[in-house]
Short mmCIF file of C-alpha atoms in Angstrom, two decimals:
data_model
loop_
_atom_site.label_atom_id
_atom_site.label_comp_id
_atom_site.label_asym_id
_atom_site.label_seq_id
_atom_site.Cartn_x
_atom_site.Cartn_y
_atom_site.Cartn_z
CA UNK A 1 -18.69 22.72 -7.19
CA UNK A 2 -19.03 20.04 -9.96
CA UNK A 3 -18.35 16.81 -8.87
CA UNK A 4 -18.16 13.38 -10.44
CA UNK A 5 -22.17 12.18 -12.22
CA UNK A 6 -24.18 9.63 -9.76
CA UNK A 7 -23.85 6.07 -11.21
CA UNK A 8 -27.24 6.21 -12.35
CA UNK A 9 -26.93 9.60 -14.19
CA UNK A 10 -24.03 7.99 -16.18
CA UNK A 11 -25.47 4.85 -17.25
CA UNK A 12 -28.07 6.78 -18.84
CA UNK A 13 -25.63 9.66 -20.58
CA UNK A 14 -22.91 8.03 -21.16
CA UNK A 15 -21.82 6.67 -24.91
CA UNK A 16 -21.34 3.18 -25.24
CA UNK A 17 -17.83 3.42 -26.46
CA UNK A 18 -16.42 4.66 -22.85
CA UNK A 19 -17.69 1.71 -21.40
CA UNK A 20 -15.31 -0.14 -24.00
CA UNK A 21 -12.41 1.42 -23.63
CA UNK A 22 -12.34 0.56 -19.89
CA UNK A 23 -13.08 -3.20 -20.75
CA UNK A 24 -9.65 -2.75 -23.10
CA UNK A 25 -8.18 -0.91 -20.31
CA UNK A 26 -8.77 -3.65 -18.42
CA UNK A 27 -8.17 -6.85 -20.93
CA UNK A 28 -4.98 -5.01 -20.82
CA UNK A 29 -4.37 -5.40 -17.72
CA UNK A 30 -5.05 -8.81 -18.18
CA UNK A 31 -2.73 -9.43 -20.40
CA UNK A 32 0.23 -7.91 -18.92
CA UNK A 33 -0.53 -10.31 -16.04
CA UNK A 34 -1.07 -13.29 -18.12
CA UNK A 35 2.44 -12.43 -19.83
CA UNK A 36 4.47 -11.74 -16.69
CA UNK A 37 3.15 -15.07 -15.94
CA UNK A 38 4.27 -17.12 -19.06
CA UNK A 39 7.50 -15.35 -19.31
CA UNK A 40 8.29 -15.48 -15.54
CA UNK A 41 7.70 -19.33 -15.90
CA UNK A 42 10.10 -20.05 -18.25
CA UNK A 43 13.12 -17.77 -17.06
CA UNK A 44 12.15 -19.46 -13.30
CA UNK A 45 12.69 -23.09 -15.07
CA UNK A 46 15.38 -22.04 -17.38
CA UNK A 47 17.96 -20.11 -15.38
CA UNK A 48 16.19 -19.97 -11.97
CA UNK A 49 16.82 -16.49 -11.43
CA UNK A 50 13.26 -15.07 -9.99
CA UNK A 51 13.73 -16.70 -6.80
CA UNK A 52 10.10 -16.85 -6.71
CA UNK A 53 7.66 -20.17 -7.43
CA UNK A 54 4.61 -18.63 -9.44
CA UNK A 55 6.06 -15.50 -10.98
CA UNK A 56 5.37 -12.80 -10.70
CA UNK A 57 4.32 -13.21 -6.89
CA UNK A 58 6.77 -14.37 -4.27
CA UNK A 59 3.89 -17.27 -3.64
CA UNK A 60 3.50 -21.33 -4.59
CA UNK A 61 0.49 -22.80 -6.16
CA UNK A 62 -1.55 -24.55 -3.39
CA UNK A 63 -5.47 -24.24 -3.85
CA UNK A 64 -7.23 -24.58 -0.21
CA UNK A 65 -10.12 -23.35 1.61
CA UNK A 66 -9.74 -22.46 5.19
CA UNK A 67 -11.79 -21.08 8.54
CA UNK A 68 -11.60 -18.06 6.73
CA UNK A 69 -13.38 -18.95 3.95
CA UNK A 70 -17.03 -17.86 4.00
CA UNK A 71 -16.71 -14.90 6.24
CA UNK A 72 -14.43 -13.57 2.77
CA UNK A 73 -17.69 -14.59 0.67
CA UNK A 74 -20.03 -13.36 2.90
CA UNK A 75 -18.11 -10.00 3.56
CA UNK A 76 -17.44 -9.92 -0.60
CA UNK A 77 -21.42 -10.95 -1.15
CA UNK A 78 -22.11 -7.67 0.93
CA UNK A 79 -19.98 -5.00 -0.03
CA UNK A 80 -20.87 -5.85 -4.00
CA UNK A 81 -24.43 -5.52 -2.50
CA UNK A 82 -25.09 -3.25 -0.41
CA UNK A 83 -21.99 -1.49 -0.81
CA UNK A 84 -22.66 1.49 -2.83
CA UNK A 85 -25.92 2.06 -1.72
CA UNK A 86 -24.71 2.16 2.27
CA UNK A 87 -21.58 4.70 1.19
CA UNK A 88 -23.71 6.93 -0.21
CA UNK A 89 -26.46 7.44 2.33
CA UNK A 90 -24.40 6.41 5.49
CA UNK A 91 -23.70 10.00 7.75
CA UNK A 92 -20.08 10.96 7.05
CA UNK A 93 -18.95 10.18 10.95
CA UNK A 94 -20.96 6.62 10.34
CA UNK A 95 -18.76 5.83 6.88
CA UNK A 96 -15.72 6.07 8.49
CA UNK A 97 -15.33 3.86 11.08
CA UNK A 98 -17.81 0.72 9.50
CA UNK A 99 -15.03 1.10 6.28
CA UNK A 100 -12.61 0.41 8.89
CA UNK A 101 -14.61 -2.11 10.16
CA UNK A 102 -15.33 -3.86 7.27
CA UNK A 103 -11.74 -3.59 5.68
CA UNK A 104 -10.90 -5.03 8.79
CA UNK A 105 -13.40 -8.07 8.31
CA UNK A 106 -12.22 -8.72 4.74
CA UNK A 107 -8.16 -8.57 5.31
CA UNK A 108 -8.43 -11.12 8.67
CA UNK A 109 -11.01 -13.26 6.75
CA UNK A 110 -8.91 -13.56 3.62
CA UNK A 111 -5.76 -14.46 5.78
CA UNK A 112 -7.85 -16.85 8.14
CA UNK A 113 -8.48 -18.76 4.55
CA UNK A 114 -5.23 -19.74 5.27
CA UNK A 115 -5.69 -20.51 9.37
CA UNK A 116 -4.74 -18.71 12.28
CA UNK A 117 -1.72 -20.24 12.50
CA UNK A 118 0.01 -19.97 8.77
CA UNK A 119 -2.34 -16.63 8.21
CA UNK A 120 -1.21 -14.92 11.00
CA UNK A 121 0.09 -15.98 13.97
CA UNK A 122 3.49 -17.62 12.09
CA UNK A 123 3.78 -14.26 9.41
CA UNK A 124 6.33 -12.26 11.00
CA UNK A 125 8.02 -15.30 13.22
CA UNK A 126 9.84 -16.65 9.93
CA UNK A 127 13.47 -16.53 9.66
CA UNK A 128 12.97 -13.42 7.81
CA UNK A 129 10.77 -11.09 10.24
CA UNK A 130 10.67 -8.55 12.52
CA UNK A 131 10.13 -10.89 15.93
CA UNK A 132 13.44 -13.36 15.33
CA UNK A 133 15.22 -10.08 16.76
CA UNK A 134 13.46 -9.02 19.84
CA UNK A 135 16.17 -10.16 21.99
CA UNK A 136 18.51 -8.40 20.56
CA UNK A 137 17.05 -5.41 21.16
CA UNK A 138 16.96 -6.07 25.01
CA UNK A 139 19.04 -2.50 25.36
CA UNK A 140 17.58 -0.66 22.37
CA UNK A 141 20.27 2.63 22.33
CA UNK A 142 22.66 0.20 22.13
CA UNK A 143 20.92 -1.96 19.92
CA UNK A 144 20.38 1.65 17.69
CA UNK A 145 24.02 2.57 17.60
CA UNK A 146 25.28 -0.65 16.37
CA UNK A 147 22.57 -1.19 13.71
CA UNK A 148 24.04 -0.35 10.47
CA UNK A 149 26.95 -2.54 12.33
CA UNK A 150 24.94 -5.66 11.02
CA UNK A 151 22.80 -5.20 7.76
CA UNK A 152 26.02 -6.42 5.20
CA UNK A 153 25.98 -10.89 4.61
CA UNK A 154 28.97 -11.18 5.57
CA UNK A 155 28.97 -8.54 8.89
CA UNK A 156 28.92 -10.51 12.29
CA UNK A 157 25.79 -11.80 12.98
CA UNK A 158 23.98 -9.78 10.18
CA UNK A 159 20.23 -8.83 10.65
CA UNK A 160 17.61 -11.48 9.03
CA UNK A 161 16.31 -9.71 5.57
CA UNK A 162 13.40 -7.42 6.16
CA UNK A 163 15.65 -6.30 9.26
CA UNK A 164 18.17 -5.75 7.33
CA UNK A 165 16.17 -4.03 4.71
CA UNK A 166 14.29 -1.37 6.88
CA UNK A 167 15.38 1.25 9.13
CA UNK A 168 15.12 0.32 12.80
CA UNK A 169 11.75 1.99 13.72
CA UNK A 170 10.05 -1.23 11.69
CA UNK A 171 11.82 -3.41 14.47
CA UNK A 172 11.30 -1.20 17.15
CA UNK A 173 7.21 -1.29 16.69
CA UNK A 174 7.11 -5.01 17.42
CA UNK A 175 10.22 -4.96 20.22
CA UNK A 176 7.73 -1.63 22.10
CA UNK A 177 4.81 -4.37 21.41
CA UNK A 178 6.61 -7.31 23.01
CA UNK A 179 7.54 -5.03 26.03
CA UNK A 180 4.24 -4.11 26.53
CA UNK A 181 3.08 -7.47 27.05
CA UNK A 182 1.81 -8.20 23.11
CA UNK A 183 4.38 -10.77 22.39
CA UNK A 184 4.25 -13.10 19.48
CA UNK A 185 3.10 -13.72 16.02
CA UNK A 186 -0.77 -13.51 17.24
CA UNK A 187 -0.62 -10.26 18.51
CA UNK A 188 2.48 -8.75 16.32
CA UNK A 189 -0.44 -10.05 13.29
CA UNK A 190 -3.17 -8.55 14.67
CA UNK A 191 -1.21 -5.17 15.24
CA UNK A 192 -0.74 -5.23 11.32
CA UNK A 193 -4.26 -5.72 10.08
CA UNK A 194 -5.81 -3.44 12.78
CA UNK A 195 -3.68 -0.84 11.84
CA UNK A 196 -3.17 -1.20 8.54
CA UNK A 197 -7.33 -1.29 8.00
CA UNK A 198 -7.14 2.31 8.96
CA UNK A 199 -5.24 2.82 5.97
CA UNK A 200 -8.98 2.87 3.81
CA UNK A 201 -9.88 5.73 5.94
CA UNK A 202 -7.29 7.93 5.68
CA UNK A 203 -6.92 7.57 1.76
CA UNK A 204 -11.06 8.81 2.25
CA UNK A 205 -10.57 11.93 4.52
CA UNK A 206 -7.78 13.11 2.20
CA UNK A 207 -9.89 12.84 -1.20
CA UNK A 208 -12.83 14.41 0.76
CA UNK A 209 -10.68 17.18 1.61
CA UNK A 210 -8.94 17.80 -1.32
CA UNK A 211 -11.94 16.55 -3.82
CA UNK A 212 -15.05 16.66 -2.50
CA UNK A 213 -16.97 14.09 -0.14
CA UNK A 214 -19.20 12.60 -3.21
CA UNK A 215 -15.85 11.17 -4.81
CA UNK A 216 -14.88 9.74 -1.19
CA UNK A 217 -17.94 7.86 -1.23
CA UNK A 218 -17.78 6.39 -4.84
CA UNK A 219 -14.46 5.33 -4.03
CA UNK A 220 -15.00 3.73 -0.44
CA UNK A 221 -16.28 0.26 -1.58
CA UNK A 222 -13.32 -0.19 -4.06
CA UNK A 223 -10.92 0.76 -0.84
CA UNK A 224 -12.80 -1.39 1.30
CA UNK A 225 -12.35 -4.61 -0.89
CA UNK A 226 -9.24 -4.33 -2.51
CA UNK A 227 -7.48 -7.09 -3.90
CA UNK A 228 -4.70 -5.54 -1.74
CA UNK A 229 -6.36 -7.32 1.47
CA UNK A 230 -4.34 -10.32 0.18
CA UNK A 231 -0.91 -9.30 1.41
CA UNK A 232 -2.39 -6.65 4.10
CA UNK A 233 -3.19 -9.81 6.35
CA UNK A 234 -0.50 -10.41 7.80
CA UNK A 235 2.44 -8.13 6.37
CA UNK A 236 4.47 -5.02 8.38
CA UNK A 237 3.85 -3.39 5.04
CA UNK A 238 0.26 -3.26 5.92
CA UNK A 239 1.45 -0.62 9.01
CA UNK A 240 3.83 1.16 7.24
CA UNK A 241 1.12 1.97 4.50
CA UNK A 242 -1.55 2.77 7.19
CA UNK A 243 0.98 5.17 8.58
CA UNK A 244 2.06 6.52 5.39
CA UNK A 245 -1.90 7.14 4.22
CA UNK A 246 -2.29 9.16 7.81
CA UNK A 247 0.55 11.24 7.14
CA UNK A 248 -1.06 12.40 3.92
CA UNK A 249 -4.42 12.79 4.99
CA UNK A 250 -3.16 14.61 7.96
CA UNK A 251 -1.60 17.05 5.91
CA UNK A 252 -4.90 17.35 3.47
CA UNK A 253 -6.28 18.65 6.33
CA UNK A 254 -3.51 21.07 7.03
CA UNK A 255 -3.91 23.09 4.02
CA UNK A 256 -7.57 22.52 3.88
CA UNK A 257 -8.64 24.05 7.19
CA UNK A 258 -5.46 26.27 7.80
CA UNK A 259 -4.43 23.93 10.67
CA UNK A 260 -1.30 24.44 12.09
CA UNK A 261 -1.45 21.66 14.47
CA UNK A 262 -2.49 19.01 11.57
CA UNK A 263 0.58 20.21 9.84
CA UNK A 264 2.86 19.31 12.90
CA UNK A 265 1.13 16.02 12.90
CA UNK A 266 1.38 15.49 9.55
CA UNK A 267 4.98 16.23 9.41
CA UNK A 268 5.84 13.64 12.50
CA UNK A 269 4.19 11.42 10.38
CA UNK A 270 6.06 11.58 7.64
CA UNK A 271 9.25 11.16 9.50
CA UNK A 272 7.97 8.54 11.17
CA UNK A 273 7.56 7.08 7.49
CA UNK A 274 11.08 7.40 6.46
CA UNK A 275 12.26 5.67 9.19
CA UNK A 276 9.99 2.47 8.78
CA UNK A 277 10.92 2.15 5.49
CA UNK A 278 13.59 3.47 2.89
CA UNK A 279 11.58 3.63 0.04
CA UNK A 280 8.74 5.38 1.39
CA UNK A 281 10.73 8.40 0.99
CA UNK A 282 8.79 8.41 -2.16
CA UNK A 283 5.60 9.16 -0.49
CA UNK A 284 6.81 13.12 -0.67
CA UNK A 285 5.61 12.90 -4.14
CA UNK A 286 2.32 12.26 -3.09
CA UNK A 287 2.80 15.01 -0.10
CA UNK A 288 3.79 17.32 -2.71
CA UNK A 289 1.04 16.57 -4.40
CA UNK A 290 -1.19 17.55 -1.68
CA UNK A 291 0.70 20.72 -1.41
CA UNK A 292 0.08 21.24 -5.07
CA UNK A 293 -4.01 21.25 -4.70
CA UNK A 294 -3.50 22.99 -1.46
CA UNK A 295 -1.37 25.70 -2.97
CA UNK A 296 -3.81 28.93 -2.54
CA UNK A 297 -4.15 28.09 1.38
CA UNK A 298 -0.58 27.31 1.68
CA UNK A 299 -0.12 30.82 -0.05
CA UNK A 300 -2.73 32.15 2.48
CA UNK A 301 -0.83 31.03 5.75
CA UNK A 302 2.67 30.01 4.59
CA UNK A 303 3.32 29.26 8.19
CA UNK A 304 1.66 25.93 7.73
CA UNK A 305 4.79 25.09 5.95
CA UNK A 306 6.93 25.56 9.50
CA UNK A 307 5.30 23.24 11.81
CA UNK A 308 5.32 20.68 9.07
CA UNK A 309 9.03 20.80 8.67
CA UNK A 310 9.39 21.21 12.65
CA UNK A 311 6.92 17.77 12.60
CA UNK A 312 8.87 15.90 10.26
CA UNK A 313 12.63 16.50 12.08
CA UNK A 314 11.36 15.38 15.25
CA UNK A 315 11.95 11.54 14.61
CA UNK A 316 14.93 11.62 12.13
CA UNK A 317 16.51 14.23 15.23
CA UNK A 318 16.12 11.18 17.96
CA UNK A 319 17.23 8.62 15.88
CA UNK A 320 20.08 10.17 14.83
CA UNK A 321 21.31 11.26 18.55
CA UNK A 322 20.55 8.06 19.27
CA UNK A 323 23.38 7.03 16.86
CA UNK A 324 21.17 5.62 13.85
CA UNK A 325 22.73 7.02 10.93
CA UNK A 326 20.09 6.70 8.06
CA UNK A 327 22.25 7.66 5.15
CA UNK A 328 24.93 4.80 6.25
CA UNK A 329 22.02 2.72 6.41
CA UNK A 330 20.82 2.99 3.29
CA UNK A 331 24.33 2.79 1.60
CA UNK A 332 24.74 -0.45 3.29
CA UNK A 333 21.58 -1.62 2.19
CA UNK A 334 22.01 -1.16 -1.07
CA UNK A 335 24.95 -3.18 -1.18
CA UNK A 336 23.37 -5.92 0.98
CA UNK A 337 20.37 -5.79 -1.82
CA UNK A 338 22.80 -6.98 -4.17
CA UNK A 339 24.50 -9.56 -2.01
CA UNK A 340 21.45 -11.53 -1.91
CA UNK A 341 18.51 -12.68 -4.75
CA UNK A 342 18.23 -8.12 -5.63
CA UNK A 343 21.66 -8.83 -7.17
CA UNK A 344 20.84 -11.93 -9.33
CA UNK A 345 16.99 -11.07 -10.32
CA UNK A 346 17.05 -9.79 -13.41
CA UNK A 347 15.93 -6.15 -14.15
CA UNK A 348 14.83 -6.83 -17.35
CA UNK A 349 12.18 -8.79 -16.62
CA UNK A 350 10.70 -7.45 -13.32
CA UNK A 351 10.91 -3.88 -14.56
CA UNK A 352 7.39 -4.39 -16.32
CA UNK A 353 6.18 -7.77 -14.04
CA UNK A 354 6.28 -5.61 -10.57
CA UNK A 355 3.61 -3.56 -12.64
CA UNK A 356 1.77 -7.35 -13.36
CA UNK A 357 2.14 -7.52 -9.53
CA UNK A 358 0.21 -4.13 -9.28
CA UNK A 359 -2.13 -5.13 -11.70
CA UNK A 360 -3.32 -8.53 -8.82
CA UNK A 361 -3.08 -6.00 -5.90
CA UNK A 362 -5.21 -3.05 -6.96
CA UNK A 363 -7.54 -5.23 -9.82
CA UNK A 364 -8.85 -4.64 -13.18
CA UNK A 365 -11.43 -2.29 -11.85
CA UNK A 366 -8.24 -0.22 -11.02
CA UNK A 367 -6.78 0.08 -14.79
CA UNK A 368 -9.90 0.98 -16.07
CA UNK A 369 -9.98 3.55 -13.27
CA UNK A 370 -6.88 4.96 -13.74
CA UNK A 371 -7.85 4.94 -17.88
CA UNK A 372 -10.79 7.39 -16.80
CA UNK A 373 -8.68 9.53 -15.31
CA UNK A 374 -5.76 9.49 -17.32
CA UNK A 375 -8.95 11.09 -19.72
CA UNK A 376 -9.89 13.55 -16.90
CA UNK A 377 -6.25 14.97 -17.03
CA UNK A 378 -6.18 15.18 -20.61
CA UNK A 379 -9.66 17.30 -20.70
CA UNK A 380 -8.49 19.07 -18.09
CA UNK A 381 -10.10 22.30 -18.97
CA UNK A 382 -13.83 21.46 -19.10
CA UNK A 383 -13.31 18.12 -16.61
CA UNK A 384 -15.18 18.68 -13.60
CA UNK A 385 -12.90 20.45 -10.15
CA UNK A 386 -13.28 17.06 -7.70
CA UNK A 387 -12.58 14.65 -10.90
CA UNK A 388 -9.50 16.68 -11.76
CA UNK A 389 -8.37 16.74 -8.61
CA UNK A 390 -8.48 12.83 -7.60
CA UNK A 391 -7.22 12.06 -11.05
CA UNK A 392 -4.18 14.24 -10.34
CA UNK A 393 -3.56 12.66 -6.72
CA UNK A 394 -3.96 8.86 -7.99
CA UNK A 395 -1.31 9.79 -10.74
CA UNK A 396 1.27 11.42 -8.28
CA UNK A 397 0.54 7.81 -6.25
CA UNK A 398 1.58 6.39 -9.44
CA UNK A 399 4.73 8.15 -10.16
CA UNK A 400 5.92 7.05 -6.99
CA UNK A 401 4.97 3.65 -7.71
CA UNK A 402 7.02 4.44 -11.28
CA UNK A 403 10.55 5.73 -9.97
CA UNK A 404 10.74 2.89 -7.50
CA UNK A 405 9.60 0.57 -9.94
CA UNK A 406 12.70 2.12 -12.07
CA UNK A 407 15.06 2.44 -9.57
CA UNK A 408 15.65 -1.01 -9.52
CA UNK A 409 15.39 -1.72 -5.63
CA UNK A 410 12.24 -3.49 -6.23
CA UNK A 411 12.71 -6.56 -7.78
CA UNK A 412 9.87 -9.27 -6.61
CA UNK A 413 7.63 -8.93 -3.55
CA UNK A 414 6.30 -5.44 -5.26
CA UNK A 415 2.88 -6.81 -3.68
CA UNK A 416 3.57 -6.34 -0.43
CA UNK A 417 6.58 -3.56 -0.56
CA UNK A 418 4.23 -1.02 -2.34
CA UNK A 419 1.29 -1.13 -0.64
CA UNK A 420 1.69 2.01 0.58
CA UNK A 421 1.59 3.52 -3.19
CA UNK A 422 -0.47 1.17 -4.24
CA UNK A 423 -3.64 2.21 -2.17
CA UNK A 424 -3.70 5.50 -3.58
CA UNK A 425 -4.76 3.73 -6.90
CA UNK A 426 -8.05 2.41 -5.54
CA UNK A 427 -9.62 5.50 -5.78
CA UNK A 428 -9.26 6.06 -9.10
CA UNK A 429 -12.13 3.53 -9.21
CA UNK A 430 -14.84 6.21 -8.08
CA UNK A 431 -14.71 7.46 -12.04
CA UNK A 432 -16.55 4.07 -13.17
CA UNK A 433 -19.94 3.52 -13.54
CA UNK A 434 -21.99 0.34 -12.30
CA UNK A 435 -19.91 -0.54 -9.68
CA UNK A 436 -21.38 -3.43 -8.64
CA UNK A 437 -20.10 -5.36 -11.71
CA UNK A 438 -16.42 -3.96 -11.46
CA UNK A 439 -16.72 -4.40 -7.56
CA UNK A 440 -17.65 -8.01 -8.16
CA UNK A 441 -14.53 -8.39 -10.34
CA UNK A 442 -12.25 -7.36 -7.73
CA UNK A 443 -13.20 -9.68 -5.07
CA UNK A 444 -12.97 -12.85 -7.05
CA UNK A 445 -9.96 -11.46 -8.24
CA UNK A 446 -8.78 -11.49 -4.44
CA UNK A 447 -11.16 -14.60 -3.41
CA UNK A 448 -8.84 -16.82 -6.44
CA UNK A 449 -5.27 -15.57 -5.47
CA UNK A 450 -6.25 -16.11 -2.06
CA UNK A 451 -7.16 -19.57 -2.14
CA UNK A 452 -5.51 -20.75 -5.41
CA UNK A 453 -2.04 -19.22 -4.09
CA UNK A 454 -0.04 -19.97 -0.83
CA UNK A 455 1.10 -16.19 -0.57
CA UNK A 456 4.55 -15.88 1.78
CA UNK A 457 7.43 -13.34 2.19
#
């Protein structure tokens, strides 16, 4: 099987006018941000209509250092060292678990920059979050069947916004946490980054399956110290993307190894997914895409396909006996969007900035990734099999990203809301050569935002 050229290989090959285009790829980038910036600044002091203090990110400009502060050097000092050298010579079963690690190390060091207590502990406590509800949900099937009874402003005692905003099984993680003696910010935080770490290594077993394990390992470092870290410590979008990334990988392995029980998995999942958040419906399009570079196995044992959909009724079948309607939901969220800030932010303008806020999550390395392999699909003919392959997963990830970008139900916070899409980028990042300088660029991307910006949601 051809595979992507070794780092070293390419430097020597490759003409001096790729390197280029990625640098214009990325100045790009740059711009866009730089732009979204300028522009957001002057509608926010004009007409005040962002609701948001340094546009494009729902943050404030506060530069600080923190406890946190030179384990995030030392971890960024590391991976841009020793990095690319460790994922390609580290035994498969030994990758996994110290990018976990590691991922871990750089999300809870990057929030401790801001202290325990403001990084993590106080996240999800805010008048917004997940744990100002807890009580209510002191007799959860009731608590289910009178949801939708509360996500409108002006409904009796209406749910606080990211309640509000996502279907119950978001709130129901941190009430089954509380009742099982993790209560609080601390441990609600922790649950988030933990989990949400795992994320890196499920976006790996899926491109090993589907590509090939040589493009896993080019991409690992770039997964490992994403600029995404930023809002993955401490944000419930962290989880949901974590258990988005398994879903997919879960079904990777389906329909690469004929597994019928990875399927079923896979398709729990998935429901799971839909019912954590509303717009992750969109990560069938990265399912399908799975499906699409799975399609002679599928054809092979179409039964795969039955345990899948078995999987994926299992949770929308309890929560809707248990009198959750999802589709009311929804409807009612919509309208609640617009009630608040989603009806007053102007489309216009955060149309192309949420794609500035992608830009800060995922880094420059990123858009000159995703420049590479907007090339691969073009050459498709004589590109080689595992190149093709990632390029055509990281651009499925990106039409998701797209359609809710155009949908118009994410306006501001795009940072944290599509992590879960926004992952799937990352890898695009194995196409690059010398990764050391591109890796470099992404953590003082994350190191400045970090410190320079008082991130909050």
């Amino acid at each position: 099987m051809r595979t992507l050229p070794s780092p070293a290989r390419t430097r020597e090959s490759e003409p001096p006018g790729r390197l280029r285009r990625d640098l214009y790829a990325a100045g790009a980038a740059a711009v866009l941000v730089t732009v979204a910036v300028v522009a957001g600044r002057h509608i926010e002091d004009t007409s005040r209509t962002l609701f948001v203090d340094w546009p494009p990110l729902l943050a404030s400009w506060g530069p600080h250092v923190g406890p946190g502060t030179p384990a995030a050097v030392l971890v960024a000092v590391a991976v841009v060292v020793y990095g690319p050298v460790l994922a390609a010579r580290l035994p498969w079963r030994a990758l996994l678990p110290v990018a976990w690690g590691t991922s871990t190390t750089w999300i809870l060091s990057l929030a401790l920059i801001d202290g325990w207590d403001r990084g993590i502990a106080r996240r999800l406590t805010t008048r917004y979050e997940y744990l100002q509800v807890i009580d209510r949900f002191h007799d959860i099937p009731a608590a289910l069947r009178d949801f939708t009874q509360h996500i409108l402003l002006d409904s009796p005692d209406n749910w606080p916004a990211h309640i509000a905003g996502h279907p119950p099984a978001a709130t129901l993680t941190f009430v089954l946490l509380d009742r099982i003696g993790l209560r609080g910010g601390g441990w609600a935080g922790v649950w988030c980054i933990t989990v949400g770490a795992t994320a890196c290594v499920a976006v790996l077993v899926t491109i090993r399956a589907l590509a090939d394990e040589a493009v896993a390992r080019r991409a690992a470092p770039f997964l490992v110290l994403a600029p995404a870290a930023v809002w993955m410590g401490t944000s419930a979008d962290a989880y949901f993307a974590a258990v988005a990334a398994w879903a997919v990988a879960l079904l990777a392995l389906a329909v690469t190894r004929g597994s019928l029980g990875w399927a079923g998995a896979s398709g729990l999942l998935l429901g799971l997914t839909c019912y954590l958040s509303y717009g992750l419906t969109l990560v069938a399009l990265i399912a399908a895409a799975v499906l699409v570079l799975g399609r002679h196995k599928v054809r092979a044992r179409p039964a795969l396909l039955l345990p899948l959909l078995a999987g994926l009724s299992v949770v929308p079948a309890v929560f809707t006996v248990a009198g959750f309607d999802w589709w009311e939901a929804y409807h009612l969220l919509v309208t609640r969007y617009h009630q608040g800030a989603g009806g007053i932010r102007p489309y216009g303008y955060w149309v192309w900035a949420n794609l500035a806020c992608t830009v800060l999550v995922t880094g420059l390395a990123t858009a000159a990734g995703l420049r590479r392999a907007g090339a691969v699909l073009v050459r498709r003919r004589t590109a080689p099999r595992a190149g093709l392959r990632l390029a055509f997963l990281a651009f499925a990830a990106l039409l998701a990203l797209l359609v809710a970008d155009l949908s118009g139900m994410s306006k501001a916070e795009t940072e944290r809301i599509w992590l879960p899409f926004a992952l799937w980028l990352l890898p695009a990042c194995a196409f690059l050569t010398r990764p050391r300088s591109w890796l470099t660029a992404q953590a003082v991307l994350a190191l400045l935002l970090n410190h320079l910006l008082l991130t909050g949601w």
